[in-house]
XYZ file of C-alpha atoms in Angstrom:
661
model
C -6.128 -78.146 55.280
C -3.798 -78.029 52.257
C -4.190 -80.112 49.084
C -1.638 -82.750 50.051
C -3.250 -83.254 53.466
C -6.629 -83.651 51.776
C -5.247 -86.375 49.522
C -3.983 -88.251 52.562
C -7.212 -88.396 54.499
C -7.812 -91.754 56.251
C -7.346 -94.471 53.642
C -10.432 -96.476 54.613
C -12.711 -93.497 53.980
C -11.216 -92.854 50.539
C -11.335 -96.542 49.609
C -15.009 -96.640 50.491
C -15.638 -93.692 48.223
C -13.671 -95.398 45.430
C -15.713 -98.613 45.765
C -18.997 -96.719 45.597
C -17.884 -94.824 42.485
C -16.586 -98.026 40.913
C -20.002 -99.596 41.366
C -21.591 -96.566 39.714
C -19.208 -96.943 36.772
C -20.106 -100.615 36.470
C -23.808 -99.825 36.353
C -23.521 -96.872 33.967
C -24.495 -97.254 30.335
C -21.671 -97.158 27.782
C -22.351 -93.555 26.764
C -22.558 -92.403 30.399
C -19.320 -93.976 31.647
C -17.323 -90.839 30.788
C -19.253 -89.048 33.553
C -17.652 -91.295 36.171
C -14.178 -92.042 34.822
C -12.578 -88.721 35.743
C -13.991 -88.706 39.252
C -12.876 -92.298 39.824
C -9.365 -91.437 38.700
C -9.276 -88.480 41.083
C -10.169 -90.735 44.014
C -7.661 -93.335 42.795
C -4.965 -90.663 42.912
C -5.830 -89.844 46.522
C -5.535 -93.536 47.369
C -2.275 -94.006 45.508
C -0.353 -91.325 47.438
C -1.221 -93.028 50.730
C 0.908 -95.746 52.267
C -0.757 -99.006 51.360
C -2.734 -97.353 48.576
C -1.009 -99.232 45.789
C -2.137 -102.567 47.188
C -5.720 -101.300 47.271
C -5.629 -100.208 43.629
C -3.829 -103.365 42.536
C -6.615 -105.463 44.013
C -9.203 -103.418 42.104
C -7.392 -102.891 38.792
C -9.094 -105.809 37.041
C -12.541 -104.779 38.231
C -11.940 -101.161 37.163
C -10.917 -102.357 33.717
C -13.995 -104.540 33.349
C -16.183 -101.687 34.597
C -15.050 -99.449 31.721
C -12.455 -97.166 33.286
C -10.529 -97.115 29.990
C -13.547 -97.067 27.660
C -13.293 -94.451 24.940
C -9.553 -93.882 25.459
C -6.377 -95.143 23.827
C -5.884 -97.370 26.879
C -9.014 -99.376 26.033
C -6.904 -101.655 23.804
C -3.907 -102.650 25.945
C -2.489 -104.858 23.185
C -2.017 -101.718 21.036
C -0.179 -99.660 23.668
C 3.493 -98.773 23.168
C 5.892 -99.147 26.129
C 8.077 -96.326 24.830
C 5.318 -93.776 25.445
C 4.659 -94.615 29.086
C 7.581 -92.677 30.552
C 6.677 -89.452 28.745
C 3.051 -89.701 29.842
C 4.004 -90.186 33.475
C 6.474 -87.319 33.295
C 4.615 -84.715 31.237
C 0.974 -85.743 30.970
C -2.010 -84.107 32.709
C -2.706 -85.474 36.172
C -5.714 -87.557 35.137
C -3.800 -89.015 32.190
C -0.942 -89.944 34.502
C -3.397 -91.690 36.763
C -4.969 -93.512 33.838
C -1.505 -94.744 32.873
C -0.876 -95.936 36.422
C -4.143 -97.866 36.502
C -3.278 -99.370 33.133
C 0.096 -100.531 34.453
C -1.631 -102.114 37.446
C -3.956 -103.863 34.982
C -0.925 -105.196 33.089
C 0.509 -106.351 36.413
C -2.680 -108.252 37.218
C -2.623 -109.972 33.828
C 1.119 -110.739 34.065
C 0.728 -112.274 37.524
C -2.159 -114.460 36.339
C -4.780 -112.938 38.648
C -6.713 -111.394 35.743
C -7.508 -112.751 32.303
C -7.926 -110.119 29.646
C -9.167 -110.894 26.166
C -6.473 -110.094 23.620
C -3.702 -109.811 26.221
C -1.803 -112.879 27.390
C 0.191 -113.071 30.599
C 3.374 -113.389 28.517
C 2.547 -110.277 26.462
C 1.680 -108.310 29.610
C 4.951 -109.334 31.265
C 6.952 -108.373 28.166
C 5.217 -104.990 27.981
C 6.024 -104.268 31.621
C 9.612 -105.421 31.189
C 10.109 -102.926 28.347
C 8.437 -100.129 30.330
C 10.615 -100.787 33.356
C 13.772 -101.107 31.251
C 13.113 -97.702 29.703
C 12.416 -96.060 33.070
C 15.063 -97.484 35.376
C 15.552 -94.141 37.121
C 12.190 -94.661 38.817
C 13.388 -97.973 40.209
C 16.829 -96.763 41.243
C 15.552 -93.487 42.686
C 17.916 -91.486 40.470
C 16.913 -88.403 38.508
C 18.409 -85.314 36.953
C 17.790 -81.700 37.917
C 15.100 -81.249 35.284
C 13.206 -84.295 36.557
C 13.441 -83.146 40.134
C 12.299 -79.650 39.245
C 9.233 -80.945 37.402
C 8.348 -83.731 39.831
C 4.809 -83.585 41.184
C 3.159 -84.988 44.294
C 2.335 -88.204 42.411
C 5.950 -89.053 41.507
C 6.930 -90.881 44.728
C 3.850 -93.076 44.348
C 4.703 -93.755 40.697
C 8.201 -94.805 41.747
C 6.682 -97.213 44.278
C 4.419 -98.540 41.519
C 7.459 -99.328 39.365
C 9.107 -101.178 42.246
C 5.921 -103.202 42.679
C 5.874 -104.084 38.994
C 9.548 -105.089 39.210
C 8.595 -107.740 41.770
C 6.123 -109.195 39.262
C 8.432 -109.193 36.247
C 11.795 -109.945 37.873
C 15.003 -107.872 37.707
C 16.959 -110.074 35.272
C 14.152 -109.838 32.727
C 14.459 -106.056 32.867
C 18.183 -106.165 32.313
C 17.868 -108.415 29.274
C 15.091 -106.282 27.781
C 17.265 -103.215 28.185
C 20.194 -104.985 26.527
C 17.904 -106.171 23.719
C 16.661 -102.633 23.152
C 20.195 -101.223 23.017
C 21.317 -103.864 20.530
C 18.203 -103.374 18.413
C 18.687 -99.624 18.089
C 22.473 -99.770 17.644
C 22.013 -102.248 14.791
C 20.469 -99.330 12.877
C 23.585 -97.192 13.422
C 21.861 -93.911 14.329
C 23.973 -90.752 14.429
C 22.493 -89.588 17.710
C 23.138 -92.153 20.437
C 23.183 -90.029 23.600
C 20.063 -91.816 24.833
C 21.656 -95.181 24.026
C 24.763 -94.327 26.034
C 22.411 -93.323 28.828
C 20.742 -96.736 28.637
C 24.149 -98.442 28.758
C 24.976 -96.377 31.828
C 21.742 -97.660 33.367
C 22.834 -101.219 32.556
C 26.110 -100.497 34.352
C 24.141 -99.206 37.328
C 22.225 -102.475 37.493
C 25.532 -104.085 38.396
C 25.794 -102.069 41.598
C 22.125 -101.852 42.581
C 20.621 -104.067 45.258
C 17.980 -105.327 42.838
C 20.629 -106.275 40.257
C 23.609 -108.030 41.903
C 26.921 -107.724 40.038
C 27.228 -111.462 39.617
C 24.032 -111.427 37.596
C 25.233 -108.916 35.002
C 24.937 -110.985 31.829
C 27.800 -111.412 29.371
C 25.869 -109.409 26.762
C 25.389 -106.587 29.257
C 29.061 -106.642 30.251
C 30.165 -106.382 26.611
C 28.023 -103.306 26.081
C 29.279 -101.621 29.239
C 32.867 -102.406 28.337
C 32.445 -101.110 24.778
C 31.186 -97.790 26.108
C 33.427 -97.262 29.118
C 36.402 -99.641 29.176
C 36.913 -101.300 25.789
C 40.608 -102.273 26.017
C 43.266 -103.529 28.400
C 44.804 -100.063 28.802
C 41.490 -98.563 29.933
C 39.846 -101.615 31.489
C 39.759 -99.877 34.872
C 38.330 -96.664 33.346
C 41.392 -94.664 34.462
C 40.416 -91.287 33.038
C 41.761 -89.594 29.921
C 44.881 -88.114 31.501
C 46.159 -91.419 32.905
C 45.169 -93.154 29.674
C 47.389 -90.745 27.726
C 50.286 -91.563 30.066
C 49.754 -95.278 29.468
C 49.808 -94.768 25.705
C 53.089 -92.874 25.947
C 54.744 -95.688 27.912
C 53.312 -98.593 25.887
C 55.418 -100.611 23.423
C 54.601 -100.975 19.733
C 52.805 -104.314 20.015
C 50.616 -103.035 22.857
C 49.708 -99.948 20.838
C 48.783 -102.050 17.805
C 46.577 -104.276 19.951
C 45.020 -101.208 21.582
C 44.175 -99.692 18.179
C 42.718 -102.920 16.825
C 40.633 -103.587 19.942
C 39.192 -100.076 19.950
C 38.251 -100.426 16.287
C 36.767 -103.880 16.779
C 34.526 -102.729 19.636
C 33.453 -99.661 17.658
C 32.471 -101.529 14.512
C 30.853 -104.407 16.410
C 28.546 -102.175 18.430
C 28.432 -98.742 16.814
C 29.534 -97.248 20.161
C 32.662 -95.132 20.399
C 34.256 -94.969 23.834
C 35.654 -91.639 25.007
C 39.068 -93.327 25.024
C 38.921 -93.937 21.279
C 39.170 -90.270 20.165
C 41.952 -89.848 22.734
C 43.871 -92.652 21.023
C 43.162 -91.277 17.529
C 44.398 -87.820 18.507
C 47.491 -89.401 20.125
C 48.229 -91.288 16.887
C 47.988 -88.071 14.848
C 50.165 -86.158 17.291
C 52.781 -88.925 17.032
C 52.494 -89.015 13.221
C 51.536 -92.678 13.123
C 49.203 -93.279 10.188
C 49.696 -96.995 10.713
C 48.118 -96.821 14.182
C 45.455 -94.441 12.880
C 44.468 -96.872 10.136
C 44.304 -99.709 12.656
C 42.240 -97.598 15.075
C 39.705 -96.954 12.303
C 39.856 -100.554 10.970
C 40.173 -99.262 7.416
C 40.155 -101.556 4.403
C 42.413 -100.924 1.429
C 39.830 -98.441 0.126
C 39.788 -96.423 3.340
C 43.551 -96.616 3.792
C 44.126 -95.313 0.264
C 41.784 -92.373 0.929
C 43.430 -91.600 4.263
C 46.927 -91.699 2.764
C 45.955 -89.688 -0.304
C 44.297 -87.039 1.870
C 46.555 -87.417 4.888
C 46.842 -83.705 5.728
C 43.072 -83.222 5.487
C 42.382 -86.324 7.586
C 44.760 -85.113 10.289
C 43.218 -81.638 10.349
C 39.702 -83.064 10.500
C 40.746 -85.092 13.537
C 42.460 -82.142 15.223
C 39.408 -79.943 14.623
C 36.507 -82.294 15.269
C 37.505 -85.493 17.103
C 37.298 -85.150 20.886
C 35.786 -87.226 23.686
C 32.816 -84.817 23.491
C 32.372 -85.782 19.821
C 33.458 -89.407 20.144
C 31.028 -90.778 17.529
C 32.864 -88.715 14.898
C 35.526 -91.445 14.922
C 33.004 -93.900 13.488
C 31.767 -91.280 11.029
C 35.315 -90.580 9.830
C 36.091 -94.276 9.366
C 32.948 -94.943 7.363
C 33.326 -91.771 5.302
C 36.833 -92.797 4.307
C 35.511 -96.238 3.395
C 32.944 -94.651 1.068
C 35.771 -93.042 -0.903
C 33.875 -89.773 -1.320
C 37.016 -87.683 -0.787
C 37.987 -88.673 -4.324
C 35.005 -86.706 -5.668
C 36.685 -83.449 -6.795
C 34.483 -80.978 -4.836
C 34.478 -82.840 -1.501
C 38.030 -82.318 -0.186
C 38.058 -78.573 -1.036
C 34.676 -78.275 0.658
C 36.094 -79.776 3.839
C 39.128 -77.472 3.714
C 36.727 -74.536 3.446
C 34.752 -75.839 6.416
C 37.887 -75.929 8.575
C 38.454 -72.181 8.053
C 34.836 -71.048 7.830
C 33.821 -67.921 9.743
C 30.742 -69.376 11.459
C 28.154 -66.673 12.161
C 27.055 -65.957 15.723
C 23.485 -67.335 15.443
C 24.765 -70.705 14.242
C 27.463 -70.777 16.939
C 24.742 -70.097 19.497
C 22.584 -72.960 18.217
C 25.501 -75.390 18.391
C 26.603 -74.247 21.839
C 23.091 -74.375 23.288
C 22.446 -77.828 21.895
C 25.819 -79.510 22.413
C 27.604 -77.452 25.050
C 30.731 -75.334 25.196
C 33.429 -77.828 26.176
C 34.725 -77.708 22.587
C 34.354 -75.049 19.906
C 31.148 -74.872 17.826
C 33.247 -75.672 14.745
C 34.176 -79.018 16.313
C 30.528 -79.992 16.637
C 29.784 -78.779 13.104
C 32.623 -80.708 11.434
C 32.001 -83.763 13.627
C 28.369 -83.668 12.524
C 29.446 -83.639 8.884
C 31.746 -86.621 9.414
C 28.913 -88.546 11.027
C 26.310 -87.648 8.411
C 28.590 -88.457 5.491
C 29.736 -91.673 7.163
C 26.250 -92.716 8.282
C 23.813 -91.151 5.790
C 21.065 -93.572 6.846
C 21.565 -92.653 10.507
C 19.924 -89.227 10.212
C 16.917 -88.914 12.525
C 14.221 -86.260 12.623
C 14.172 -86.156 16.411
C 10.967 -85.151 18.125
C 10.067 -82.853 15.244
C 7.484 -83.063 12.403
C 10.277 -82.775 9.850
C 10.540 -86.103 8.045
C 10.858 -84.257 4.707
C 13.910 -82.292 5.859
C 15.580 -85.284 7.535
C 15.039 -87.359 4.407
C 16.541 -84.612 2.248
C 19.699 -84.515 4.403
C 20.036 -88.285 4.189
C 19.539 -88.295 0.412
C 22.119 -85.551 -0.105
C 24.610 -87.375 2.116
C 24.063 -90.464 -0.052
C 23.693 -88.982 -3.531
C 25.190 -85.515 -3.436
C 27.697 -85.018 -0.592
C 29.267 -81.909 -2.135
C 25.851 -80.228 -2.259
C 25.328 -81.047 1.422
C 28.704 -79.501 2.227
C 27.737 -76.448 0.154
C 24.469 -75.751 1.967
C 26.062 -76.374 5.371
C 28.726 -73.774 4.544
C 26.102 -71.326 3.274
C 23.975 -71.668 6.391
C 26.936 -71.570 8.782
C 28.199 -68.373 7.170
C 24.949 -66.446 6.860
C 22.258 -68.217 8.924
C 20.334 -68.280 5.647
C 19.724 -70.860 2.941
C 18.991 -70.043 -0.690
C 17.210 -72.480 -2.982
C 15.333 -72.205 -6.256
C 11.862 -73.448 -7.065
C 10.908 -73.560 -10.732
C 13.542 -70.952 -11.473
C 12.524 -68.576 -8.683
C 14.956 -67.770 -5.877
C 13.774 -68.441 -2.296
C 15.670 -67.405 0.836
C 14.846 -68.912 4.212
C 15.521 -65.622 6.030
C 12.544 -64.061 4.219
C 10.093 -66.779 5.291
C 7.966 -67.377 8.353
C 7.785 -70.632 10.290
C 7.257 -73.952 8.564
C 6.178 -77.020 10.535
C 8.881 -76.334 13.140
C 7.936 -73.578 15.563
C 10.492 -74.282 18.313
C 14.283 -74.766 18.201
C 15.460 -78.141 16.919
C 17.320 -79.391 19.967
C 17.194 -83.203 19.818
C 19.031 -83.984 16.588
C 22.577 -84.089 15.226
C 24.579 -80.858 14.647
C 23.872 -80.632 10.909
C 20.153 -81.158 11.388
C 20.146 -78.632 14.226
C 21.353 -75.830 11.941
C 19.802 -76.874 8.607
C 16.361 -78.273 9.425
C 14.781 -74.929 10.475
C 15.814 -73.450 7.112
C 14.838 -76.503 5.059
C 11.501 -76.662 6.817
C 10.692 -73.072 5.854
C 11.739 -73.638 2.243
C 9.714 -76.837 1.992
C 6.630 -75.084 3.334
C 7.110 -72.219 0.880
C 7.413 -74.613 -2.046
C 4.187 -76.222 -0.927
C 2.498 -72.855 -0.749
C 3.566 -71.991 -4.293
C 2.024 -75.099 -5.809
C -0.754 -75.700 -3.309
C -3.550 -74.496 -5.608
C -2.739 -76.727 -8.576
C -5.292 -79.389 -7.680
C -2.688 -82.145 -7.317
C -0.363 -83.402 -4.621
C 2.376 -80.744 -4.318
C 5.109 -83.371 -3.943
C 4.890 -83.901 -7.703
C 6.800 -80.614 -8.018
C 8.471 -80.269 -4.611
C 10.439 -83.514 -4.504
C 12.471 -82.975 -7.706
C 13.065 -79.294 -6.915
C 14.025 -79.858 -3.281
C 16.077 -83.042 -3.523
C 17.796 -82.920 -6.898
C 17.878 -83.806 -10.572
C 18.073 -87.529 -9.800
C 14.478 -87.735 -8.548
C 12.367 -89.533 -11.164
C 10.192 -87.139 -13.127
C 7.207 -89.476 -13.450
C 4.956 -89.108 -10.418
C 2.222 -91.485 -9.234
C -0.286 -91.165 -6.400
C -2.700 -93.742 -4.983
C -5.352 -91.404 -3.604
C -7.553 -88.653 -4.922
C -6.214 -85.384 -3.518
C -9.638 -83.862 -2.906
C -11.503 -86.818 -1.406
C -8.628 -88.773 0.109
C -10.108 -91.974 -1.330
C -8.114 -94.543 -3.244
C -8.130 -93.820 -6.969
C -7.189 -96.394 -9.619
C -5.281 -98.269 -6.978
C -4.728 -101.419 -9.052
C -3.117 -99.369 -11.797
C -0.972 -97.573 -9.203
C 0.236 -100.885 -7.763
C 0.990 -102.263 -11.238
C 3.085 -99.211 -12.031
C 5.012 -99.497 -8.769
C 5.755 -103.181 -9.420
C 6.809 -102.448 -13.010
C 9.093 -99.654 -11.824
C 10.807 -101.335 -8.886
C 10.263 -105.119 -8.753
C 13.378 -106.635 -10.395
C 11.358 -109.482 -11.881
C 9.107 -107.077 -13.771
C 11.391 -104.101 -14.485
C 14.044 -105.954 -16.454
C 16.166 -106.540 -13.328
C 17.058 -102.848 -13.201
C 18.684 -101.729 -9.945
C 17.838 -98.439 -8.275
C 20.593 -96.035 -9.318
C 19.695 -93.143 -7.010
C 17.607 -93.672 -3.850
C 14.168 -92.175 -4.423
C 11.724 -90.240 -2.201
C 8.601 -92.257 -1.409
C 5.453 -91.380 0.513
C 3.863 -94.018 2.708
C 0.726 -94.298 4.806
C 1.963 -94.552 8.385
C -0.092 -96.810 10.639
C -0.138 -98.007 14.233
C 0.473 -101.583 15.304
C -3.246 -102.167 14.876
C -3.212 -100.898 11.299
C -4.893 -97.586 12.123
C -3.925 -94.744 9.805
C -1.722 -92.096 11.446
C -0.680 -89.860 8.572
C 1.488 -89.519 5.489
C 5.207 -90.030 6.016
C 8.331 -89.360 3.936
C 10.899 -92.152 3.472
C 13.541 -93.137 0.867
C 13.556 -96.215 -1.329
C 17.145 -97.525 -1.285
C 17.112 -100.855 -3.119
C 15.035 -103.949 -3.908
C 16.672 -107.349 -3.654
C 16.268 -110.976 -2.630
C 17.179 -111.745 0.969
C 19.044 -114.870 2.076
C 15.769 -116.810 2.158
C 14.841 -115.889 -1.396
C 12.202 -113.323 -0.390
C 12.043 -110.182 -2.517
C 12.362 -107.292 -0.091
C 12.327 -103.523 -0.271
C 15.150 -101.883 1.685
C 14.351 -98.329 2.720
C 15.337 -95.445 4.972
C 12.924 -94.115 7.579
C 13.889 -90.802 9.258
C 11.749 -91.328 12.356
C 14.679 -92.324 14.659
C 13.739 -96.004 14.941
C 12.753 -98.017 11.889
C 11.844 -101.213 13.739
C 8.072 -100.808 13.796
C 4.896 -102.842 13.695
C 2.573 -101.390 11.054
C -0.280 -103.744 11.906
C -1.963 -106.640 10.105
C 1.201 -108.713 10.209
C 3.442 -106.053 8.664
C 6.462 -105.869 10.970
C 9.429 -103.848 9.725
C 12.807 -105.548 10.038
C 16.105 -103.759 10.679
C 18.437 -106.759 10.863
C 18.458 -110.407 9.967
C 17.086 -110.097 6.435
C 20.069 -108.709 4.562
C 19.739 -105.137 5.825
C 22.766 -102.884 5.730
C 23.297 -100.480 8.623
C 20.470 -97.947 8.721
C 18.165 -99.818 6.369
C 14.707 -101.111 7.215
C 13.046 -103.762 5.097
C 9.759 -105.459 4.269
C 8.674 -108.096 1.782
C 7.907 -106.308 -1.483
C 4.119 -106.716 -1.415
C 3.815 -105.554 2.207
C 5.869 -102.452 1.501
C 3.927 -101.724 -1.691
C 0.671 -101.927 0.286
C 1.740 -98.847 2.285
C 3.015 -96.721 -0.619
C 0.816 -93.806 -1.615
C 3.191 -91.731 -3.781
C 6.325 -92.593 -5.728
C 8.525 -91.301 -8.521
C 10.082 -93.253 -11.353
C 12.182 -92.523 -14.395
C 10.306 -92.527 -17.715
C 13.455 -93.775 -19.455
C 13.430 -97.078 -17.564
C 9.714 -97.490 -16.794
C 8.663 -101.141 -16.945
C 5.713 -102.749 -18.674
C 2.662 -102.845 -16.385
C 0.964 -105.476 -18.527
C 3.430 -108.206 -17.526
C 2.965 -107.714 -13.755
C 1.002 -110.765 -12.497
C -2.551 -110.048 -11.404
C -1.954 -112.272 -8.346
C 0.764 -109.925 -7.071
C -1.416 -106.865 -7.624
C -4.360 -108.623 -5.924
C -2.238 -109.351 -2.850
C -1.028 -105.757 -2.504
C -4.528 -104.324 -3.042
C -5.953 -106.707 -0.437
C -3.297 -105.767 2.123
C -4.044 -102.068 1.615
C -7.783 -102.644 1.898
C -7.293 -104.511 5.175
C -5.277 -101.668 6.654
C -5.066 -97.949 5.990
C -7.204 -98.222 2.847
C -10.194 -99.752 4.598
C -11.958 -96.406 5.044
C -10.677 -95.035 1.729
C -12.406 -97.367 -0.690
C -14.185 -95.515 -3.526
C -17.951 -95.947 -3.689
């Protein structure tokens, strides 16, 4: 008898075994429950793959939870679980972990349906959790998958797909659609550079319009607008005719139709942050027909952007010819926003772009770009498109699924503060697959160094990150090695050397490096307030965004680790609340840090790519910062009440276990 046949032995026999083991788990002492959990999950798996097995487990999910099936695991606190992690666990996790996730989802289903009351988890919260999980894993409901998913599918996958269909009956299909739309809008509001996964989610929304569970008539107006923005944004491509027929329509259109087409494309792009594949086709058509008027309309440029485009017309046209294709559609948005920034007027920038257009890209870098982004256009197209996006959306840089927040932050800061330096190091790396920097006067070359934090290829980021981050990561690690024995936090020396002269030379840290305990925290908080709170620093604005280190926490306030971000500005929002606006390289800044600290990405005066928090809540998570000794404020005038509030927030969260004796 093979393994699969063994798992499908008569259901009644397996259910009886499950019930006996469940009773043993119920009667076991707290420290002995681990002896039964794994065996119970193994039997649950054998039940789940049987027809009718899901109903059996659903009826027992509440009892299994109360018996302690999740005790000692991350699943023991369902209110702290993150819906975005469920799909990865069910796809890549060990078999027992997958089964634990399935039982947890059945528990959520029981709470959402009202058949089980769970302390700390309301029916509404359970339903919302499931709606987000289902929205992020629609392929399991639709029965669609890619080759990689099919190749890695295990014997449990069909049962997991049935589980998702069961949960859909509890939550309702329209709830899923709206959650998916909400998630797309929430992420797009941050204007990330990499939006492949977002376009995939929009495609899933489109699929809901033709799936039996999601009738077309029920596709909401918000969902329709997203689908149209991605696939059919204008009257000339409303039927998604394909690029060839679209080009024919442009050639036969009159002037007024072309103007309307350009303006509608630009409006959809700037409203959503999505660039349809038809948009680069139009932009290239406008360049080929020497119509800067249509080009300016298609980019929705203000007088600032129009002046830059006209002044650097030849360069703009060559950038479009080289880098703007349907395969690099988001470069249209990057180009528009870069022109609006006016950075081409900085003397080194335009020559740097001209150099990039003729650069002899070395084979290793071409290979990286081709492997990551494909071969439908030349590697140079992806490289230049990546530069347009990074310089147009400097706060849209994401670290991907890599432990490289320092490198991602550096790229973002250079794109903001020092675009010609960014262009310089991109050219250096593209030419030689090597990056040279200096640390305290000593030359360091990435080609001479071993691995940093990254040990595998960087394959889930933008083109510039894909080629630069491996080199930056090595250099950062080497800088840390060179000052690691100085008895202080190495970022005191690394940050100014790595990022640039504009990093404040005064350095402050909230914890003792050796013990990890808070050290003179009140004084630290006072200094931060005096440096950056406009009320107490003489209303001085931040001239150059600064590197900041924060204590990253979960939505329950549990410490996760130290994280690198950038402090962009401090200002009053529309409600009169003093807020810190910052950049977080972790791909999605909208996070819950626990204890009531929920990061906002829109609605409180944020610009695209910024996250924000009220000043005292942000300050409570800061553990290192730099400031400029020239403009340092007076700590003595900072109110004790403000310091008390920040200190208390820290003590209630990540600082709880770090209080000095």
